[in-house]
């Protein structure tokens, strides 16, 4: 097997084939949820087990190559929850939730932020992450970077060591990755 291949998927496909499969599974909806926004819909990825496995395989391949040790995967509400637990299982590690405000019980810490189409506030339970833990953050999509940047702030307040920010989709023209520096962003599919 070459380094271009990974073993986890039932079918042996190159990483490029997996990326192509994934790209073919993302739909676009112009003017949703408001005029001028092209909504990138990942629901077909979830409907197709091969596409879903391809996404998890691609994230896993990146993390295995870059990081010898990861303690936790943190997922962003709500679509980060769809991919994070499967990825965490591949590494035998835990998954923690970063949720929209008002959804988590017990002591929490929160940060507000701006979205491509609105404003929001996210929070984490204060005991979700221990100081020094090596955390990877995951979401479906990076647009302005407001959500991911707020998640980084939350995790930094809990003194986590943020290894990387993972997204299926990056909307390059919105320059979200610049907002996240110096944290590395790993993206499976880029769009303008
Ligand atoms: O980079 P940003 O400009 O912050 O935008 C990206 C965020 O926006 C979307 O979530 P949304 O807030 O729409 O919530 P949802 O996942 O609950 O639909 C998306 O899933 C990301 O979390
Ligand atoms: N264009 C977009 N498509 C899907 N989810 C998004 N979240 C923020 N912008 C988005």
PDB file of N, CA, C and O in Angstrom, residues 26-74:
ATOM      1  N   UNK A  26     -21.395  17.283  -2.024  1.00  0.00           N
ATOM      2  CA  UNK A  26     -21.812  18.563  -1.423  1.00  0.00           C
ATOM      3  C   UNK A  26     -22.678  19.321  -2.432  1.00  0.00           C
ATOM      4  O   UNK A  26     -22.286  19.496  -3.579  1.00  0.00           O
ATOM      5  N   UNK A  27     -23.872  19.737  -1.977  1.00  0.00           N
ATOM      6  CA  UNK A  27     -24.786  20.476  -2.862  1.00  0.00           C
ATOM      7  C   UNK A  27     -24.737  21.960  -2.535  1.00  0.00           C
ATOM      8  O   UNK A  27     -24.397  22.333  -1.409  1.00  0.00           O
ATOM      9  N   UNK A  28     -25.128  22.780  -3.507  1.00  0.00           N
ATOM     10  CA  UNK A  28     -25.206  24.219  -3.207  1.00  0.00           C
ATOM     11  C   UNK A  28     -26.618  24.740  -3.415  1.00  0.00           C
ATOM     12  O   UNK A  28     -27.313  24.328  -4.347  1.00  0.00           O
ATOM     13  N   UNK A  29     -27.016  25.614  -2.501  1.00  0.00           N
ATOM     14  CA  UNK A  29     -28.339  26.246  -2.573  1.00  0.00           C
ATOM     15  C   UNK A  29     -28.156  27.764  -2.536  1.00  0.00           C
ATOM     16  O   UNK A  29     -27.862  28.320  -1.476  1.00  0.00           O
ATOM     17  N   UNK A  30     -28.319  28.426  -3.704  1.00  0.00           N
ATOM     18  CA  UNK A  30     -28.190  29.885  -3.726  1.00  0.00           C
ATOM     19  C   UNK A  30     -29.291  30.552  -2.907  1.00  0.00           C
ATOM     20  O   UNK A  30     -30.418  30.048  -2.843  1.00  0.00           O
ATOM     21  N   UNK A  31     -28.934  31.666  -2.286  1.00  0.00           N
ATOM     22  CA  UNK A  31     -29.887  32.508  -1.540  1.00  0.00           C
ATOM     23  C   UNK A  31     -30.538  31.802  -0.357  1.00  0.00           C
ATOM     24  O   UNK A  31     -31.678  32.080  -0.011  1.00  0.00           O
ATOM     25  N   UNK A  32     -29.803  30.920   0.288  1.00  0.00           N
ATOM     26  CA  UNK A  32     -30.256  30.317   1.551  1.00  0.00           C
ATOM     27  C   UNK A  32     -29.151  30.515   2.589  1.00  0.00           C
ATOM     28  O   UNK A  32     -27.983  30.257   2.287  1.00  0.00           O
ATOM     29  N   UNK A  33     -29.483  30.916   3.807  1.00  0.00           N
ATOM     30  CA  UNK A  33     -30.804  31.255   4.331  1.00  0.00           C
ATOM     31  C   UNK A  33     -31.218  32.692   4.042  1.00  0.00           C
ATOM     32  O   UNK A  33     -32.311  33.094   4.451  1.00  0.00           O
ATOM     33  N   UNK A  34     -30.348  33.453   3.340  1.00  0.00           N
ATOM     34  CA  UNK A  34     -30.730  34.824   2.975  1.00  0.00           C
ATOM     35  C   UNK A  34     -30.119  35.155   1.616  1.00  0.00           C
ATOM     36  O   UNK A  34     -29.174  34.477   1.165  1.00  0.00           O
ATOM     37  N   UNK A  35     -30.649  36.199   0.933  1.00  0.00           N
ATOM     38  CA  UNK A  35     -30.157  36.536  -0.404  1.00  0.00           C
ATOM     39  C   UNK A  35     -28.644  36.762  -0.412  1.00  0.00           C
ATOM     40  O   UNK A  35     -28.092  37.372   0.506  1.00  0.00           O
ATOM     41  N   UNK A  36     -27.994  36.223  -1.451  1.00  0.00           N
ATOM     42  CA  UNK A  36     -26.554  36.433  -1.596  1.00  0.00           C
ATOM     43  C   UNK A  36     -25.700  35.335  -1.000  1.00  0.00           C
ATOM     44  O   UNK A  36     -24.515  35.222  -1.309  1.00  0.00           O
ATOM     45  N   UNK A  37     -26.268  34.503  -0.125  1.00  0.00           N
ATOM     46  CA  UNK A  37     -25.507  33.406   0.483  1.00  0.00           C
ATOM     47  C   UNK A  37     -25.672  32.152  -0.387  1.00  0.00           C
ATOM     48  O   UNK A  37     -26.796  31.783  -0.743  1.00  0.00           O
ATOM     49  N   UNK A  38     -24.542  31.526  -0.739  1.00  0.00           N
ATOM     50  CA  UNK A  38     -24.624  30.202  -1.381  1.00  0.00           C
ATOM     51  C   UNK A  38     -24.410  29.183  -0.276  1.00  0.00           C
ATOM     52  O   UNK A  38     -23.309  29.064   0.276  1.00  0.00           O
ATOM     53  N   UNK A  39     -25.458  28.480   0.075  1.00  0.00           N
ATOM     54  CA  UNK A  39     -25.394  27.527   1.183  1.00  0.00           C
ATOM     55  C   UNK A  39     -24.800  26.209   0.679  1.00  0.00           C
ATOM     56  O   UNK A  39     -25.295  25.615  -0.282  1.00  0.00           O
ATOM     57  N   UNK A  40     -23.733  25.755   1.321  1.00  0.00           N
ATOM     58  CA  UNK A  40     -23.078  24.482   0.974  1.00  0.00           C
ATOM     59  C   UNK A  40     -23.668  23.407   1.879  1.00  0.00           C
ATOM     60  O   UNK A  40     -23.431  23.429   3.103  1.00  0.00           O
ATOM     61  N   UNK A  41     -24.403  22.495   1.275  1.00  0.00           N
ATOM     62  CA  UNK A  41     -25.185  21.515   2.032  1.00  0.00           C
ATOM     63  C   UNK A  41     -24.446  20.180   2.105  1.00  0.00           C
ATOM     64  O   UNK A  41     -24.229  19.535   1.075  1.00  0.00           O
ATOM     65  N   UNK A  42     -24.100  19.779   3.342  1.00  0.00           N
ATOM     66  CA  UNK A  42     -23.345  18.525   3.512  1.00  0.00           C
ATOM     67  C   UNK A  42     -24.261  17.332   3.814  1.00  0.00           C
ATOM     68  O   UNK A  42     -23.757  16.231   4.059  1.00  0.00           O
ATOM     69  N   UNK A  43     -25.574  17.515   3.787  1.00  0.00           N
ATOM     70  CA  UNK A  43     -26.445  16.389   4.155  1.00  0.00           C
ATOM     71  C   UNK A  43     -26.285  15.162   3.235  1.00  0.00           C
ATOM     72  O   UNK A  43     -26.379  14.031   3.722  1.00  0.00           O
ATOM     73  N   UNK A  44     -25.977  15.337   1.929  1.00  0.00           N
ATOM     74  CA  UNK A  44     -25.767  14.131   1.111  1.00  0.00           C
ATOM     75  C   UNK A  44     -24.547  13.313   1.552  1.00  0.00           C
ATOM     76  O   UNK A  44     -24.493  12.108   1.326  1.00  0.00           O
ATOM     77  N   UNK A  45     -23.574  13.982   2.185  1.00  0.00           N
ATOM     78  CA  UNK A  45     -22.398  13.242   2.700  1.00  0.00           C
ATOM     79  C   UNK A  45     -22.854  12.258   3.780  1.00  0.00           C
ATOM     80  O   UNK A  45     -22.364  11.129   3.870  1.00  0.00           O
ATOM     81  N   UNK A  46     -23.824  12.684   4.564  1.00  0.00           N
ATOM     82  CA  UNK A  46     -24.313  11.830   5.656  1.00  0.00           C
ATOM     83  C   UNK A  46     -25.188  10.694   5.132  1.00  0.00           C
ATOM     84  O   UNK A  46     -25.278   9.640   5.756  1.00  0.00           O
ATOM     85  N   UNK A  47     -25.813  10.934   3.995  1.00  0.00           N
ATOM     86  CA  UNK A  47     -26.696   9.905   3.422  1.00  0.00           C
ATOM     87  C   UNK A  47     -25.914   8.794   2.734  1.00  0.00           C
ATOM     88  O   UNK A  47     -26.445   7.725   2.490  1.00  0.00           O
ATOM     89  N   UNK A  48     -24.648   9.076   2.398  1.00  0.00           N
ATOM     90  CA  UNK A  48     -23.841   8.120   1.640  1.00  0.00           C
ATOM     91  C   UNK A  48     -22.702   7.612   2.533  1.00  0.00           C
ATOM     92  O   UNK A  48     -21.746   8.338   2.797  1.00  0.00           O
ATOM     93  N   UNK A  49     -22.772   6.360   2.993  1.00  0.00           N
ATOM     94  CA  UNK A  49     -21.748   5.861   3.915  1.00  0.00           C
ATOM     95  C   UNK A  49     -20.333   5.951   3.336  1.00  0.00           C
ATOM     96  O   UNK A  49     -19.373   6.182   4.087  1.00  0.00           O
ATOM     97  N   UNK A  50     -20.195   5.781   2.014  1.00  0.00           N
ATOM     98  CA  UNK A  50     -18.853   5.848   1.423  1.00  0.00           C
ATOM     99  C   UNK A  50     -18.310   7.279   1.503  1.00  0.00           C
ATOM    100  O   UNK A  50     -17.123   7.496   1.791  1.00  0.00           O
ATOM    101  N   UNK A  51     -19.176   8.253   1.258  1.00  0.00           N
ATOM    102  CA  UNK A  51     -18.733   9.649   1.335  1.00  0.00           C
ATOM    103  C   UNK A  51     -18.419  10.033   2.779  1.00  0.00           C
ATOM    104  O   UNK A  51     -17.428  10.721   3.062  1.00  0.00           O
ATOM    105  N   UNK A  52     -19.254   9.571   3.699  1.00  0.00           N
ATOM    106  CA  UNK A  52     -19.004   9.876   5.113  1.00  0.00           C
ATOM    107  C   UNK A  52     -17.673   9.251   5.557  1.00  0.00           C
ATOM    108  O   UNK A  52     -16.845   9.918   6.185  1.00  0.00           O
ATOM    109  N   UNK A  53     -17.440   7.985   5.194  1.00  0.00           N
ATOM    110  CA  UNK A  53     -16.165   7.337   5.540  1.00  0.00           C
ATOM    111  C   UNK A  53     -14.999   8.078   4.911  1.00  0.00           C
ATOM    112  O   UNK A  53     -13.934   8.209   5.531  1.00  0.00           O
ATOM    113  N   UNK A  54     -15.194   8.550   3.682  1.00  0.00           N
ATOM    114  CA  UNK A  54     -14.115   9.286   3.014  1.00  0.00           C
ATOM    115  C   UNK A  54     -13.742  10.526   3.820  1.00  0.00           C
ATOM    116  O   UNK A  54     -12.560  10.824   4.011  1.00  0.00           O
ATOM    117  N   UNK A  55     -14.739  11.232   4.323  1.00  0.00           N
ATOM    118  CA  UNK A  55     -14.467  12.439   5.115  1.00  0.00           C
ATOM    119  C   UNK A  55     -13.674  12.082   6.380  1.00  0.00           C
ATOM    120  O   UNK A  55     -12.658  12.725   6.693  1.00  0.00           O
ATOM    121  N   UNK A  56     -14.130  11.048   7.075  1.00  0.00           N
ATOM    122  CA  UNK A  56     -13.447  10.679   8.316  1.00  0.00           C
ATOM    123  C   UNK A  56     -12.039  10.169   8.011  1.00  0.00           C
ATOM    124  O   UNK A  56     -11.070  10.496   8.708  1.00  0.00           O
ATOM    125  N   UNK A  57     -11.898   9.382   6.939  1.00  0.00           N
ATOM    126  CA  UNK A  57     -10.566   8.883   6.539  1.00  0.00           C
ATOM    127  C   UNK A  57      -9.611  10.044   6.251  1.00  0.00           C
ATOM    128  O   UNK A  57      -8.435  10.003   6.633  1.00  0.00           O
ATOM    129  N   UNK A  58     -10.095  11.047   5.541  1.00  0.00           N
ATOM    130  CA  UNK A  58      -9.227  12.175   5.165  1.00  0.00           C
ATOM    131  C   UNK A  58      -8.791  12.959   6.394  1.00  0.00           C
ATOM    132  O   UNK A  58      -7.629  13.355   6.523  1.00  0.00           O
ATOM    133  N   UNK A  59      -9.727  13.179   7.321  1.00  0.00           N
ATOM    134  CA  UNK A  59      -9.347  13.862   8.572  1.00  0.00           C
ATOM    135  C   UNK A  59      -8.339  13.010   9.344  1.00  0.00           C
ATOM    136  O   UNK A  59      -7.343  13.515   9.868  1.00  0.00           O
ATOM    137  N   UNK A  60      -8.608  11.712   9.414  1.00  0.00           N
ATOM    138  CA  UNK A  60      -7.728  10.825  10.190  1.00  0.00           C
ATOM    139  C   UNK A  60      -6.315  10.816   9.594  1.00  0.00           C
ATOM    140  O   UNK A  60      -5.322  10.889  10.326  1.00  0.00           O
ATOM    141  N   UNK A  61      -6.240  10.721   8.266  1.00  0.00           N
ATOM    142  CA  UNK A  61      -4.926  10.664   7.611  1.00  0.00           C
ATOM    143  C   UNK A  61      -4.112  11.912   7.940  1.00  0.00           C
ATOM    144  O   UNK A  61      -2.909  11.830   8.243  1.00  0.00           O
ATOM    145  N   UNK A  62      -4.769  13.077   7.914  1.00  0.00           N
ATOM    146  CA  UNK A  62      -4.070  14.329   8.245  1.00  0.00           C
ATOM    147  C   UNK A  62      -3.571  14.309   9.686  1.00  0.00           C
ATOM    148  O   UNK A  62      -2.407  14.617   9.964  1.00  0.00           O
ATOM    149  N   UNK A  63      -4.452  13.932  10.603  1.00  0.00           N
ATOM    150  CA  UNK A  63      -4.079  13.983  12.027  1.00  0.00           C
ATOM    151  C   UNK A  63      -2.972  12.983  12.336  1.00  0.00           C
ATOM    152  O   UNK A  63      -2.042  13.303  13.092  1.00  0.00           O
ATOM    153  N   UNK A  64      -3.048  11.793  11.755  1.00  0.00           N
ATOM    154  CA  UNK A  64      -2.014  10.781  12.032  1.00  0.00           C
ATOM    155  C   UNK A  64      -0.660  11.243  11.527  1.00  0.00           C
ATOM    156  O   UNK A  64       0.369  10.971  12.134  1.00  0.00           O
ATOM    157  N   UNK A  65      -0.659  11.934  10.408  1.00  0.00           N
ATOM    158  CA  UNK A  65       0.614  12.405   9.858  1.00  0.00           C
ATOM    159  C   UNK A  65       1.199  13.551  10.692  1.00  0.00           C
ATOM    160  O   UNK A  65       2.410  13.651  10.862  1.00  0.00           O
ATOM    161  N   UNK A  66       0.333  14.394  11.250  1.00  0.00           N
ATOM    162  CA  UNK A  66       0.823  15.632  11.892  1.00  0.00           C
ATOM    163  C   UNK A  66       1.029  15.535  13.390  1.00  0.00           C
ATOM    164  O   UNK A  66       1.891  16.236  13.935  1.00  0.00           O
ATOM    165  N   UNK A  67       0.226  14.745  14.083  1.00  0.00           N
ATOM    166  CA  UNK A  67       0.220  14.821  15.546  1.00  0.00           C
ATOM    167  C   UNK A  67       0.387  13.436  16.179  1.00  0.00           C
ATOM    168  O   UNK A  67      -0.463  12.570  15.990  1.00  0.00           O
ATOM    169  N   UNK A  68       1.483  13.244  16.959  1.00  0.00           N
ATOM    170  CA  UNK A  68       1.694  11.938  17.587  1.00  0.00           C
ATOM    171  C   UNK A  68       0.692  11.662  18.701  1.00  0.00           C
ATOM    172  O   UNK A  68       0.391  10.508  19.000  1.00  0.00           O
ATOM    173  N   UNK A  69       0.168  12.734  19.322  1.00  0.00           N
ATOM    174  CA  UNK A  69      -0.753  12.521  20.451  1.00  0.00           C
ATOM    175  C   UNK A  69      -1.884  13.548  20.398  1.00  0.00           C
ATOM    176  O   UNK A  69      -1.638  14.748  20.241  1.00  0.00           O
ATOM    177  N   UNK A  70      -3.107  13.073  20.507  1.00  0.00           N
ATOM    178  CA  UNK A  70      -4.286  13.954  20.591  1.00  0.00           C
ATOM    179  C   UNK A  70      -5.103  13.460  21.778  1.00  0.00           C
ATOM    180  O   UNK A  70      -5.309  12.253  21.928  1.00  0.00           O
ATOM    181  N   UNK A  71      -5.558  14.385  22.625  1.00  0.00           N
ATOM    182  CA  UNK A  71      -6.339  13.971  23.800  1.00  0.00           C
ATOM    183  C   UNK A  71      -7.842  14.020  23.553  1.00  0.00           C
ATOM    184  O   UNK A  71      -8.584  13.209  24.101  1.00  0.00           O
ATOM    185  N   UNK A  72      -8.295  14.996  22.792  1.00  0.00           N
ATOM    186  CA  UNK A  72      -9.736  15.231  22.656  1.00  0.00           C
ATOM    187  C   UNK A  72     -10.070  15.821  21.298  1.00  0.00           C
ATOM    188  O   UNK A  72      -9.272  16.573  20.736  1.00  0.00           O
ATOM    189  N   UNK A  73     -11.267  15.503  20.829  1.00  0.00           N
ATOM    190  CA  UNK A  73     -11.839  16.225  19.685  1.00  0.00           C
ATOM    191  C   UNK A  73     -12.977  17.081  20.243  1.00  0.00           C
ATOM    192  O   UNK A  73     -13.820  16.590  21.000  1.00  0.00           O
ATOM    193  N   UNK A  74     -12.994  18.377  19.877  1.00  0.00           N
ATOM    194  CA  UNK A  74     -14.086  19.270  20.287  1.00  0.00           C
ATOM    195  C   UNK A  74     -14.889  19.626  19.043  1.00  0.00           C
ATOM    196  O   UNK A  74     -14.336  20.088  18.036  1.00  0.00           O
TER     197      UNK A  74
END
